[in-house]
Coordinates of N, CA and C in Angstrom, one line a residue:
M381 N -4.9 22.5 -10.4 CA -5.8 21.3 -10.4 C -6.0 20.8 -11.9
K382 N -6.3 21.6 -12.8 CA -6.4 21.2 -14.2 C -5.1 20.6 -14.8
E383 N -4.0 21.3 -14.4 CA -2.7 20.8 -14.9 C -2.4 19.5 -14.3
A384 N -2.7 19.2 -13.1 CA -2.5 17.9 -12.5 C -3.3 16.9 -13.1
A385 N -4.6 17.2 -13.4 CA -5.5 16.2 -14.0 C -5.0 15.8 -15.4
K386 N -4.5 16.8 -16.1 CA -4.0 16.5 -17.5 C -2.7 15.6 -17.4
L387 N -1.9 15.9 -16.4 CA -0.7 15.2 -16.3 C -1.0 13.7 -15.9
L388 N -2.1 13.5 -15.2 CA -2.4 12.2 -14.7 C -3.5 11.4 -15.4
Q389 N -3.7 11.8 -16.6 CA -4.7 11.1 -17.4 C -4.1 10.0 -18.2
D390 N -5.0 9.1 -18.7 CA -4.6 8.0 -19.6 C -3.5 7.1 -18.9
L391 N -3.6 6.8 -17.6 CA -2.7 5.9 -16.9 C -3.2 4.5 -17.1
V392 N -2.2 3.6 -17.5 CA -2.5 2.2 -17.5 C -1.3 1.5 -16.8
Y393 N -1.6 0.3 -16.3 CA -0.6 -0.4 -15.5 C 0.1 -1.4 -16.4
R394 N 1.4 -1.5 -16.3 CA 2.2 -2.4 -17.1 C 3.3 -3.0 -16.2
S395 N 3.3 -4.3 -16.0 CA 4.4 -4.9 -15.2 C 5.5 -5.5 -16.1
G396 N 6.5 -6.0 -15.4 CA 7.5 -6.7 -16.2 C 8.8 -6.0 -16.3
Y397 N 8.9 -4.8 -15.8 CA 10.1 -4.0 -16.0 C 11.1 -4.0 -14.7
L398 N 10.6 -4.6 -13.7 CA 11.4 -4.8 -12.5 C 12.3 -5.9 -12.7
K399 N 13.6 -5.7 -12.7 CA 14.6 -6.7 -13.0 C 15.5 -7.0 -11.8
A400 N 16.3 -8.1 -11.9 CA 17.1 -8.5 -10.8 C 18.3 -7.6 -10.5
T401 N 18.8 -6.9 -11.6 CA 19.9 -6.0 -11.5 C 19.6 -4.7 -12.1
I402 N 20.4 -3.7 -11.7 CA 20.3 -2.4 -12.4 C 20.7 -2.5 -13.8
K403 N 21.7 -3.3 -14.1 CA 22.2 -3.5 -15.5 C 21.1 -4.0 -16.4
E404 N 20.3 -4.9 -15.9 CA 19.2 -5.5 -16.7 C 18.1 -4.4 -16.9
G405 N 17.9 -3.6 -15.8 CA 16.9 -2.5 -15.9 C 17.3 -1.5 -17.0
I406 N 18.5 -1.2 -17.0 CA 19.0 -0.2 -18.0 C 18.8 -0.8 -19.4
A407 N 19.1 -2.0 -19.6 CA 19.0 -2.6 -20.9 C 17.5 -2.7 -21.4
A408 N 16.6 -2.9 -20.4 CA 15.2 -3.0 -20.8 C 14.6 -1.6 -21.1
L409 N 15.0 -0.6 -20.4 CA 14.4 0.7 -20.6 C 15.2 1.7 -21.5
K410 N 16.4 1.4 -21.8 CA 17.2 2.3 -22.6 C 16.6 2.7 -23.9
P411 N 15.9 1.7 -24.7 CA 15.3 2.1 -25.9 C 14.1 3.1 -25.8
Y412 N 13.6 3.2 -24.5 CA 12.5 4.1 -24.3 C 12.8 5.3 -23.4
A413 N 14.1 5.6 -23.3 CA 14.6 6.7 -22.4 C 13.9 8.0 -22.6
K414 N 13.6 8.4 -23.9 CA 12.9 9.6 -24.2 C 11.5 9.6 -23.9
Q415 N 10.9 8.5 -23.6 CA 9.5 8.4 -23.2 C 9.3 8.2 -21.7
L416 N 10.3 8.3 -20.9 CA 10.2 8.1 -19.5 C 9.9 9.4 -18.7
E417 N 9.2 9.2 -17.7 CA 8.9 10.3 -16.7 C 8.5 9.8 -15.4
V418 N 8.6 10.6 -14.4 CA 8.1 10.2 -13.0 C 7.2 11.2 -12.5
I419 N 6.1 10.8 -11.8 CA 5.2 11.7 -11.1 C 5.2 11.3 -9.7
H420 N 5.7 12.2 -8.9 CA 5.8 12.0 -7.4 C 4.6 12.8 -6.8
I421 N 3.8 12.0 -6.0 CA 2.6 12.6 -5.4 C 2.7 12.6 -3.9
R422 N 2.9 13.8 -3.3 CA 2.9 13.9 -1.9 C 1.5 13.9 -1.3
I423 N 1.4 13.1 -0.3 CA 0.0 12.8 0.3 C -0.1 13.6 1.6
D424 N -0.9 14.6 1.6 CA -1.1 15.4 2.8 C -2.2 14.7 3.7
Y425 N -2.2 15.0 5.0 CA -3.1 14.4 5.9 C -4.5 14.9 5.5
P426 N -5.6 14.1 5.7 CA -6.9 14.6 5.4 C -7.4 15.7 6.3
D427 N -8.1 16.6 5.7 CA -8.6 17.7 6.6 C -9.6 17.1 7.5
P428 N -9.6 17.6 8.8 CA -10.6 17.0 9.8 C -12.0 17.2 9.4
S429 N -12.3 18.2 8.6 CA -13.7 18.4 8.2 C -14.3 17.3 7.2
T430 N -13.3 16.5 6.6 CA -13.8 15.5 5.7 C -14.2 14.2 6.3
W431 N -13.9 14.1 7.6 CA -14.1 12.8 8.2 C -15.6 12.3 8.1
R432 N -15.8 11.1 7.8 CA -17.0 10.4 7.7 C -17.9 10.9 6.6
K433 N -17.4 11.6 5.6 CA -18.2 12.1 4.5 C -17.9 11.3 3.3
K434 N -18.9 10.8 2.6 CA -18.7 9.8 1.5 C -18.0 10.5 0.3
E435 N -18.0 11.8 0.3 CA -17.3 12.5 -0.8 C -15.8 12.3 -0.7
Y436 N -15.3 12.0 0.5 CA -13.9 11.9 0.7 C -13.5 10.5 1.1
W437 N -14.4 9.7 1.5 CA -14.1 8.3 2.0 C -15.0 7.3 1.4
H438 N -14.4 6.1 1.2 CA -15.2 4.9 0.9 C -15.6 4.3 2.3
I439 N -16.9 4.2 2.5 CA -17.4 3.8 3.8 C -18.1 2.5 3.7
S440 N -17.8 1.5 4.5 CA -18.5 0.2 4.4 C -18.7 -0.4 5.8
R441 N -19.7 -1.2 5.9 CA -19.9 -2.0 7.1 C -19.2 -3.3 7.0
E442 N -18.4 -3.7 8.0 CA -17.7 -4.9 7.9 C -18.0 -5.7 9.2
E443 N -18.2 -7.0 9.0 CA -18.4 -7.9 10.1 C -17.0 -8.3 10.7
I444 N -16.9 -8.2 12.0 CA -15.7 -8.6 12.7 C -16.0 -9.7 13.7
C445 N -15.0 -10.3 14.2 CA -15.2 -11.5 15.1 C -15.9 -11.1 16.4
S446 N -16.4 -12.1 17.1 CA -17.1 -11.9 18.4 C -16.1 -11.6 19.4
R447 N -16.6 -11.1 20.6 CA -15.7 -10.8 21.7 C -15.0 -12.0 22.2
L448 N -15.7 -13.2 22.1 CA -15.1 -14.4 22.5 C -13.9 -14.8 21.6
D449 N -14.1 -14.7 20.3 CA -13.0 -15.1 19.4 C -11.9 -14.1 19.6
E450 N -12.2 -12.8 19.8 CA -11.1 -11.8 20.0 C -10.3 -12.1 21.2
R451 N -10.9 -12.6 22.2 CA -10.2 -12.9 23.5 C -9.4 -14.2 23.2
I452 N -9.9 -15.1 22.5 CA -9.2 -16.4 22.1 C -7.9 -16.1 21.4
F453 N -8.0 -15.2 20.3 CA -6.9 -14.9 19.5 C -5.8 -14.2 20.3
K454 N -6.3 -13.4 21.3 CA -5.3 -12.6 22.1 C -4.6 -13.4 23.2
H455 N -5.4 -14.4 23.8 CA -4.8 -15.0 25.0 C -4.6 -16.5 24.9
L456 N -5.3 -17.2 23.9 CA -5.2 -18.7 23.9 C -4.4 -19.3 22.7
V457 N -4.5 -18.6 21.5 CA -4.0 -19.2 20.3 C -2.5 -19.1 20.3
D458 N -1.8 -20.2 20.1 CA -0.4 -20.3 19.9 C -0.2 -20.7 18.4
E459 N 0.7 -20.0 17.7 CA 0.9 -20.2 16.3 C 1.3 -21.6 16.0
N460 N 2.3 -22.2 16.7 CA 2.8 -23.5 16.5 C 1.7 -24.6 16.7
E461 N 0.9 -24.4 17.8 CA -0.1 -25.3 18.1 C -1.2 -25.2 17.1
Y462 N -1.6 -24.0 16.6 CA -2.6 -23.9 15.6 C -2.1 -24.5 14.3
A463 N -0.9 -24.4 13.9 CA -0.3 -25.0 12.7 C -0.4 -26.5 12.8
A464 N -0.2 -27.1 14.0 CA -0.3 -28.5 14.2 C -1.8 -29.0 14.0
Y465 N -2.7 -28.2 14.5 CA -4.1 -28.5 14.3 C -4.5 -28.5 12.8
L466 N -4.0 -27.5 12.1 CA -4.3 -27.4 10.7 C -3.8 -28.7 9.9
K467 N -2.5 -29.1 10.3 CA -2.0 -30.3 9.7 C -2.8 -31.5 10.0
R468 N -3.3 -31.6 11.2 CA -4.0 -32.7 11.7 C -5.4 -32.9 11.0
Y469 N -6.0 -31.7 10.8 CA -7.4 -31.8 10.2 C -7.5 -31.6 8.7
R470 N -6.4 -31.3 8.1 CA -6.4 -31.0 6.6 C -6.9 -32.3 5.8
P471 N -6.4 -33.5 6.2 CA -6.9 -34.7 5.4 C -8.4 -34.8 5.5
A472 N -9.0 -34.5 6.7 CA -10.5 -34.7 6.8 C -11.2 -33.6 6.0
Q473 N -10.6 -32.4 5.9 CA -11.2 -31.4 5.0 C -11.1 -31.8 3.6
V474 N -10.0 -32.4 3.1 CA -9.9 -32.9 1.8 C -10.9 -34.0 1.5
R475 N -11.2 -34.8 2.5 CA -12.2 -35.9 2.3 C -13.7 -35.3 2.3
G476 N -13.8 -34.1 2.7 CA -15.1 -33.5 2.7 C -15.8 -33.6 4.1
E477 N -15.1 -34.1 5.1 CA -15.7 -34.3 6.4 C -15.8 -33.0 7.2
I478 N -14.9 -32.1 6.9 CA -14.9 -30.8 7.5 C -15.0 -29.7 6.5
K479 N -16.0 -28.8 6.7 CA -16.3 -27.8 5.7 C -15.3 -26.6 5.9
D480 N -15.3 -26.1 7.1 CA -14.4 -24.9 7.4 C -13.4 -25.4 8.5
I481 N -12.2 -25.5 8.1 CA -11.2 -26.1 9.1 C -10.9 -25.1 10.2
D482 N -10.9 -23.8 10.0 CA -10.7 -22.9 11.1 C -11.8 -22.9 12.1
E483 N -13.1 -22.9 11.6 CA -14.2 -23.0 12.5 C -14.2 -24.3 13.3
H484 N -13.8 -25.4 12.7 CA -13.7 -26.7 13.4 C -12.7 -26.6 14.5
I485 N -11.5 -26.1 14.2 CA -10.5 -25.9 15.3 C -11.0 -25.1 16.4
M486 N -11.6 -23.9 16.1 CA -12.1 -23.0 17.1 C -13.2 -23.7 18.0
D487 N -14.1 -24.4 17.3 CA -15.2 -25.1 18.1 C -14.7 -26.3 18.9
T488 N -13.7 -27.0 18.4 CA -13.2 -28.2 19.0 C -12.2 -27.9 20.2
H489 N -11.3 -26.9 20.0 CA -10.2 -26.7 20.9 C -10.2 -25.4 21.6
Y490 N -10.8 -24.4 21.1 CA -10.6 -23.1 21.8 C -11.8 -22.5 22.4
R491 N -13.0 -22.5 21.7 CA -14.2 -21.9 22.3 C -14.6 -22.6 23.6
P492 N -14.7 -23.9 23.6 CA -15.1 -24.5 24.9 C -14.2 -24.2 26.1
Q493 N -12.9 -24.1 25.8 CA -11.9 -23.7 26.8 C -12.1 -22.3 27.3
A494 N -12.3 -21.4 26.3 CA -12.5 -20.0 26.7 C -13.8 -19.8 27.5
I495 N -14.9 -20.5 27.1 CA -16.2 -20.3 27.8 C -16.0 -20.9 29.2
K496 N -15.3 -22.0 29.4 CA -15.1 -22.5 30.7 C -14.4 -21.5 31.6
I497 N -13.4 -20.8 31.1 CA -12.7 -19.8 31.8 C -13.6 -18.6 32.2
L498 N -14.4 -18.2 31.2 CA -15.2 -17.0 31.4 C -16.4 -17.2 32.3
R499 N -16.9 -18.4 32.4 CA -18.0 -18.7 33.3 C -17.7 -18.5 34.7
R500 N -16.4 -18.4 35.0 CA -16.0 -18.1 36.4 C -16.1 -16.7 36.8
K501 N -16.3 -15.8 35.7 CA -16.5 -14.4 36.0 C -17.9 -14.1 36.2
K502 N -18.1 -13.0 37.0 CA -19.5 -12.6 37.3 C -20.1 -12.0 36.0
F503 N -21.4 -12.1 35.9 CA -22.2 -11.5 34.8 C -21.8 -11.9 33.4
F504 N -21.2 -13.1 33.3 CA -20.8 -13.6 31.9 C -22.1 -13.9 31.2
N505 N -22.2 -13.4 30.0 CA -23.4 -13.6 29.1 C -22.9 -14.3 27.8
L506 N -23.2 -15.6 27.6 CA -22.7 -16.3 26.5 C -23.2 -15.7 25.2
A507 N -24.5 -15.3 25.1 CA -25.1 -14.7 23.9 C -24.3 -13.4 23.5
R508 N -24.0 -12.6 24.5 CA -23.4 -11.4 24.2 C -21.9 -11.6 23.7
W509 N -21.2 -12.6 24.3 CA -19.8 -12.8 24.0 C -19.7 -13.5 22.6
T510 N -20.7 -14.2 22.2 CA -20.6 -14.9 20.9 C -21.3 -14.2 19.7
K511 N -21.9 -13.1 20.0 CA -22.6 -12.3 19.0 C -21.6 -11.7 18.0
K512 N -21.9 -11.8 16.7 CA -21.0 -11.2 15.6 C -21.2 -9.7 15.7
R513 N -20.1 -9.0 15.5 CA -20.1 -7.5 15.6 C -19.9 -6.9 14.2
I514 N -20.3 -5.6 14.1 CA -20.2 -4.8 12.9 C -19.3 -3.6 13.2
C515 N -18.4 -3.3 12.3 CA -17.7 -2.0 12.5 C -17.7 -1.3 11.1
M516 N -17.5 0.0 11.2 CA -17.5 0.8 10.0 C -16.0 1.0 9.5
E517 N -15.8 0.7 8.2 CA -14.5 0.8 7.7 C -14.4 2.1 6.8
Y518 N -13.3 2.9 7.0 CA -13.2 4.1 6.2 C -11.9 4.0 5.4
H519 N -12.0 4.1 4.1 CA -10.8 4.1 3.2 C -10.8 5.4 2.4
R520 N -9.8 6.2 2.5 CA -9.7 7.5 1.9 C -9.8 7.4 0.3
R521 N -10.5 8.2 -0.3 CA -10.6 8.3 -1.8 C -9.3 9.0 -2.3
S522 N -9.1 8.8 -3.6 CA -7.9 9.4 -4.1 C -8.1 10.5 -5.2
N523 N -9.3 10.4 -5.9 CA -9.6 11.2 -7.1 C -8.6 11.1 -8.2
L524 N -7.9 9.9 -8.2 CA -7.0 9.6 -9.3 C -7.5 8.3 -9.9
Y525 N -7.7 8.3 -11.3 CA -8.3 7.2 -11.9 C -7.4 6.7 -13.1
W526 N -7.4 5.3 -13.2 CA -6.8 4.7 -14.3 C -7.6 5.0 -15.6
K527 N -7.1 4.7 -16.7 CA -7.7 5.0 -18.0 C -9.0 4.2 -18.1
N528 N -9.1 3.0 -17.5 CA -10.3 2.1 -17.6 C -11.4 2.6 -16.6
G529 N -11.1 3.6 -15.9 CA -12.1 4.2 -14.9 C -12.0 3.7 -13.5
D530 N -11.1 2.7 -13.2 CA -10.9 2.3 -11.9 C -10.2 3.3 -11.1
E531 N -10.5 3.5 -9.8 CA -9.9 4.4 -8.9 C -8.5 3.9 -8.5
H532 N -7.5 4.7 -8.6 CA -6.2 4.3 -8.1 C -6.2 4.5 -6.6
R533 N -6.0 3.4 -5.9 CA -6.0 3.5 -4.4 C -4.5 3.7 -3.9
F534 N -4.3 4.9 -3.4 CA -3.0 5.2 -2.8 C -2.8 4.2 -1.6
D535 N -1.5 3.9 -1.4 CA -1.2 3.3 -0.1 C -0.9 4.4 0.8
Y536 N -1.8 4.6 1.7 CA -1.7 5.8 2.6 C -0.7 5.7 3.7
R537 N 0.1 4.6 3.7 CA 1.2 4.5 4.5 C 2.4 5.3 3.9
N538 N 2.3 5.7 2.7 CA 3.3 6.5 2.0 C 3.1 7.9 2.3
S539 N 4.1 8.7 2.5 CA 4.1 10.1 2.5 C 4.2 10.7 1.1
V540 N 4.9 10.0 0.3 CA 5.0 10.3 -1.2 C 4.9 9.0 -1.9
E541 N 4.1 9.0 -3.0 CA 3.9 7.8 -3.8 C 4.4 8.2 -5.2
S542 N 5.4 7.4 -5.8 CA 6.0 7.8 -7.0 C 5.5 6.8 -8.1
L543 N 5.1 7.4 -9.2 CA 4.6 6.6 -10.4 C 5.7 6.7 -11.5
F544 N 6.4 5.6 -11.7 CA 7.4 5.6 -12.8 C 6.7 5.2 -14.1
I545 N 6.9 6.0 -15.1 CA 6.0 5.9 -16.3 C 6.9 5.8 -17.6
R546 N 6.3 5.0 -18.5 CA 6.8 5.0 -19.9 C 5.7 5.4 -20.8
K547 N 5.8 6.5 -21.5 CA 4.8 7.0 -22.4 C 4.8 6.1 -23.6
K548 N 3.6 5.7 -24.0 CA 3.4 4.9 -25.2 C 2.2 5.3 -25.9
G549 N 2.4 6.1 -27.0 CA 1.2 6.7 -27.7 C 0.5 7.6 -26.8
D550 N -0.8 7.5 -26.7 CA -1.6 8.3 -25.8 C -1.6 7.8 -24.4
D551 N -1.1 6.6 -24.2 CA -1.1 6.0 -22.8 C 0.1 6.4 -22.1
K552 N 0.0 6.4 -20.8 CA 1.1 6.5 -19.9 C 1.1 5.2 -19.1
E553 N 2.1 4.3 -19.4 CA 2.2 3.0 -18.7 C 2.9 3.2 -17.4
V554 N 2.3 2.9 -16.3 CA 2.9 2.9 -15.0 C 3.6 1.6 -14.8
I555 N 4.9 1.7 -14.9 CA 5.7 0.4 -14.9 C 6.2 0.1 -13.5
G556 N 6.0 1.0 -12.5 CA 6.4 0.8 -11.2 C 5.8 1.8 -10.2
V557 N 5.3 1.4 -9.0 CA 4.8 2.3 -8.0 C 5.7 2.2 -6.8
G558 N 6.4 3.3 -6.5 CA 7.3 3.3 -5.4 C 6.9 4.1 -4.2
G559 N 7.3 3.7 -3.0 CA 7.0 4.4 -1.8 C 7.7 3.8 -0.6
S560 N 7.3 4.1 0.6 CA 7.9 3.5 1.8 C 7.0 2.6 2.5
G561 N 5.7 2.5 2.0 CA 4.7 1.8 2.7 C 4.8 0.3 2.8
S562 N 5.6 -0.3 1.9 CA 5.7 -1.8 1.9 C 7.1 -2.2 1.4
S563 N 7.5 -3.4 1.6 CA 8.8 -3.8 1.1 C 8.8 -3.8 -0.5
G564 N 7.7 -4.2 -1.1 CA 7.6 -4.2 -2.5 C 7.8 -2.8 -3.1
Q565 N 7.1 -1.8 -2.5 CA 7.2 -0.5 -2.9 C 8.6 0.1 -2.7
R566 N 9.2 -0.2 -1.6 CA 10.6 0.2 -1.4 C 11.5 -0.3 -2.4
E567 N 11.3 -1.6 -2.8 CA 12.1 -2.2 -3.8 C 11.9 -1.5 -5.2
M568 N 10.7 -1.2 -5.5 CA 10.4 -0.5 -6.8 C 11.0 0.9 -6.7
C569 N 10.9 1.6 -5.6 CA 11.4 3.0 -5.4 C 12.9 3.0 -5.7
T570 N 13.6 2.1 -5.0 CA 15.1 2.0 -5.2 C 15.5 1.6 -6.6
F571 N 14.9 0.6 -7.1 CA 15.3 0.1 -8.5 C 15.1 1.2 -9.5
F572 N 13.8 1.7 -9.6 CA 13.5 2.6 -10.7 C 14.2 4.0 -10.5
T573 N 14.4 4.4 -9.3 CA 15.1 5.7 -9.1 C 16.5 5.6 -9.6
A574 N 17.2 4.4 -9.3 CA 18.5 4.3 -9.8 C 18.6 4.1 -11.3
V575 N 17.7 3.3 -11.9 CA 17.7 3.1 -13.4 C 17.4 4.5 -14.1
F576 N 16.4 5.2 -13.6 CA 16.1 6.5 -14.2 C 17.2 7.5 -14.0
Y577 N 17.9 7.4 -12.9 CA 19.0 8.3 -12.7 C 20.1 8.1 -13.7
L578 N 20.4 6.8 -13.9 CA 21.5 6.5 -14.9 C 21.1 6.8 -16.3
L579 N 19.9 6.5 -16.7 CA 19.4 6.9 -18.0 C 19.3 8.4 -18.2
G580 N 19.0 9.1 -17.1 CA 18.9 10.5 -17.2 C 20.2 11.3 -17.4
K581 N 21.4 10.6 -17.3 CA 22.6 11.2 -17.6 C 22.8 11.6 -19.0
K582 N 22.1 10.9 -19.9 CA 22.2 11.1 -21.3 C 20.9 11.7 -21.9
T583 N 19.8 11.4 -21.2 CA 18.5 11.9 -21.7 C 17.7 12.6 -20.5
R584 N 17.2 13.8 -20.7 CA 16.6 14.5 -19.7 C 15.2 13.8 -19.4
I585 N 15.1 13.3 -18.1 CA 13.9 12.7 -17.7 C 13.1 13.6 -16.7
P586 N 11.9 14.0 -17.0 CA 11.2 14.9 -16.1 C 10.7 14.2 -14.9
H587 N 10.8 14.9 -13.7 CA 10.2 14.4 -12.5 C 9.1 15.5 -12.1
Y588 N 7.8 15.1 -12.2 CA 6.8 16.0 -11.9 C 6.3 15.9 -10.4
L589 N 6.1 17.0 -9.8 CA 5.7 17.1 -8.4 C 4.3 17.5 -8.3
V590 N 3.5 16.6 -7.6 CA 2.1 16.8 -7.4 C 1.8 16.5 -6.0
K591 N 0.8 17.2 -5.4 CA 0.4 16.8 -4.1 C -1.2 16.6 -4.0
Q592 N -1.5 15.6 -3.2 CA -2.9 15.4 -2.9 C -3.2 16.2 -1.6
N593 N -4.0 17.2 -1.6 CA -4.2 18.0 -0.4 C -5.2 17.4 0.5
G594 N -5.5 18.1 1.6 CA -6.4 17.5 2.6 C -7.8 17.2 2.2
F595 N -8.2 17.7 1.0 CA -9.5 17.5 0.5 C -9.5 16.6 -0.7
N596 N -8.4 15.8 -0.8 CA -8.2 14.8 -1.9 C -8.1 15.4 -3.3
E597 N -7.8 16.7 -3.3 CA -7.6 17.4 -4.6 C -6.1 17.3 -5.0
L598 N -5.9 17.0 -6.3 CA -4.6 16.9 -6.8 C -4.1 18.2 -7.4
E599 N -3.0 18.7 -6.8 CA -2.5 20.0 -7.2 C -1.1 19.9 -7.8
Y600 N -0.9 20.5 -8.9 CA 0.4 20.5 -9.6 C 1.4 21.5 -8.8
V601 N 2.6 21.0 -8.5 CA 3.5 21.8 -7.8 C 4.7 22.3 -8.6
G602 N 5.3 21.4 -9.4 CA 6.4 21.8 -10.2 C 7.0 20.6 -11.0
R603 N 8.2 20.9 -11.6 CA 8.9 19.9 -12.4 C 10.4 20.0 -12.1
K604 N 11.1 18.9 -12.1 CA 12.5 18.9 -11.9 C 13.1 18.0 -13.0
Y605 N 14.3 18.4 -13.4 CA 15.1 17.5 -14.4 C 16.3 17.0 -13.7
R606 N 16.1 16.7 -12.4 CA 17.1 15.9 -11.6 C 16.4 14.9 -10.8
T607 N 17.1 13.9 -10.3 CA 16.4 12.8 -9.6 C 15.8 13.4 -8.3
V608 N 14.5 13.1 -8.1 CA 13.8 13.4 -6.9 C 13.8 12.2 -6.0
L609 N 14.3 12.4 -4.8 CA 14.4 11.4 -3.8 C 13.2 11.4 -2.9
T610 N 12.7 10.3 -2.6 CA 11.5 10.2 -1.7 C 11.7 9.1 -0.6
P611 N 11.0 9.1 0.5 CA 11.1 8.0 1.4 C 11.0 6.6 0.8
G612 N 11.8 5.7 1.1 CA 11.8 4.4 0.5 C 13.0 4.1 -0.3
F613 N 13.6 5.2 -0.8 CA 14.8 4.9 -1.7 C 16.0 4.4 -0.9
G614 N 16.6 3.4 -1.4 CA 17.8 2.7 -0.8 C 17.5 1.4 -0.1
S615 N 16.2 1.1 0.0 CA 15.8 -0.1 0.7 C 15.3 -1.2 -0.2
N616 N 15.5 -2.4 0.3 CA 14.9 -3.7 -0.3 C 15.4 -4.0 -1.7
F617 N 16.5 -3.4 -2.1 CA 17.2 -3.8 -3.4 C 18.7 -3.6 -3.2
D618 N 19.4 -4.6 -3.7 CA 20.9 -4.6 -3.5 C 21.5 -3.6 -4.4
L619 N 21.6 -2.4 -4.0 CA 22.1 -1.3 -4.8 C 23.6 -1.0 -4.4
D620 N 24.4 -0.9 -5.5 CA 25.9 -0.6 -5.3 C 26.0 0.6 -4.4
K621 N 26.9 0.5 -3.4 CA 27.0 1.6 -2.4 C 27.5 2.9 -3.1
H622 N 28.5 2.8 -4.0 CA 29.0 4.0 -4.7 C 27.9 4.7 -5.5
L623 N 27.0 3.9 -6.2 CA 25.9 4.5 -6.9 C 24.9 5.1 -5.9
Y624 N 24.6 4.4 -4.8 CA 23.7 4.9 -3.8 C 24.2 6.3 -3.3
R625 N 25.4 6.4 -3.0 CA 26.0 7.7 -2.4 C 25.9 8.8 -3.5
E626 N 26.2 8.4 -4.8 CA 26.2 9.4 -5.9 C 24.8 9.9 -6.1
I627 N 23.8 9.1 -6.0 CA 22.4 9.5 -6.2 C 21.9 10.4 -5.0
L628 N 22.3 10.0 -3.8 CA 22.0 10.8 -2.7 C 22.6 12.2 -2.8
K629 N 23.8 12.3 -3.3 CA 24.5 13.6 -3.4 C 23.9 14.5 -4.5
K630 N 23.5 13.9 -5.6 CA 23.0 14.7 -6.7 C 21.5 14.8 -6.8
G631 N 20.8 14.0 -6.0 CA 19.4 14.0 -6.0 C 18.8 15.1 -5.2
F632 N 17.5 15.3 -5.3 CA 16.7 16.3 -4.6 C 15.7 15.7 -3.7
Y633 N 15.8 15.8 -2.4 CA 14.9 15.2 -1.5 C 13.7 16.1 -1.3
W634 N 12.6 15.7 -1.9 CA 11.4 16.5 -1.9 C 10.8 16.8 -0.6
K635 N 10.5 15.7 0.2 CA 9.7 15.9 1.4 C 10.4 16.9 2.3
T636 N 11.7 16.9 2.4 CA 12.4 17.8 3.4 C 12.4 19.2 2.8
H637 N 12.5 19.4 1.5 CA 12.7 20.7 0.9 C 11.5 21.2 0.1
F638 N 10.3 20.7 0.5 CA 9.1 21.0 -0.2 C 8.9 22.5 -0.3
S639 N 9.1 23.2 0.7 CA 8.8 24.7 0.7 C 9.8 25.5 -0.1
K640 N 10.9 24.8 -0.6 CA 11.9 25.5 -1.4 C 11.7 25.4 -2.9
I641 N 10.7 24.6 -3.3 CA 10.5 24.4 -4.7 C 10.0 25.7 -5.4

């Protein structure tokens, strides 16, 4: 726990290193090859005992749409038709005649139609169907913080989240966050994994392995001086097939071989 905390302190975000080609990425990072490192954080499922506890979750009350609007979005709204309404009423909104264009479209074209249909049903209660509703939102905490004190919010669609880092003085500049959770993260994962692999042929670049356990605690697992492959690699970036196969052959796929570290 202490070793993981030390490894993950003084993190700051720095953009601008994602390039259009691997060649450009090599050129941009080659002067800093000795200051590069990667921290791969495997995200375990939350322990069932943590559910609904503020110590482990950000909990908030969020207003959601009424039952009537939910039914409209599900059964009546057509995307092309709605786009036409937006185009039709946008000039009036610009002139200040309409305050909320979406509410105007719903009140003018959809809610009257939906209410007319629902009145045919027994026990229809307009007040109940139009009442705003509240739901509880739960967002898992991470216990990982940037240098400025803000919490780093993991994308929990990732099984492993990779922080590609350039050390600069006391700071660790996170120049890319990779994973499989989104197209942007997959692009980052592929680009930086390939660039770090090629730079690592001449300079040893450490890959640190950390896991967030079921209680949101960060635990140090180990270190590798070979490319660590994680879900997301190979997607959303035009990578040379020969290079892709070479990295797959020489890399270490952590998620599959976690127990062998």
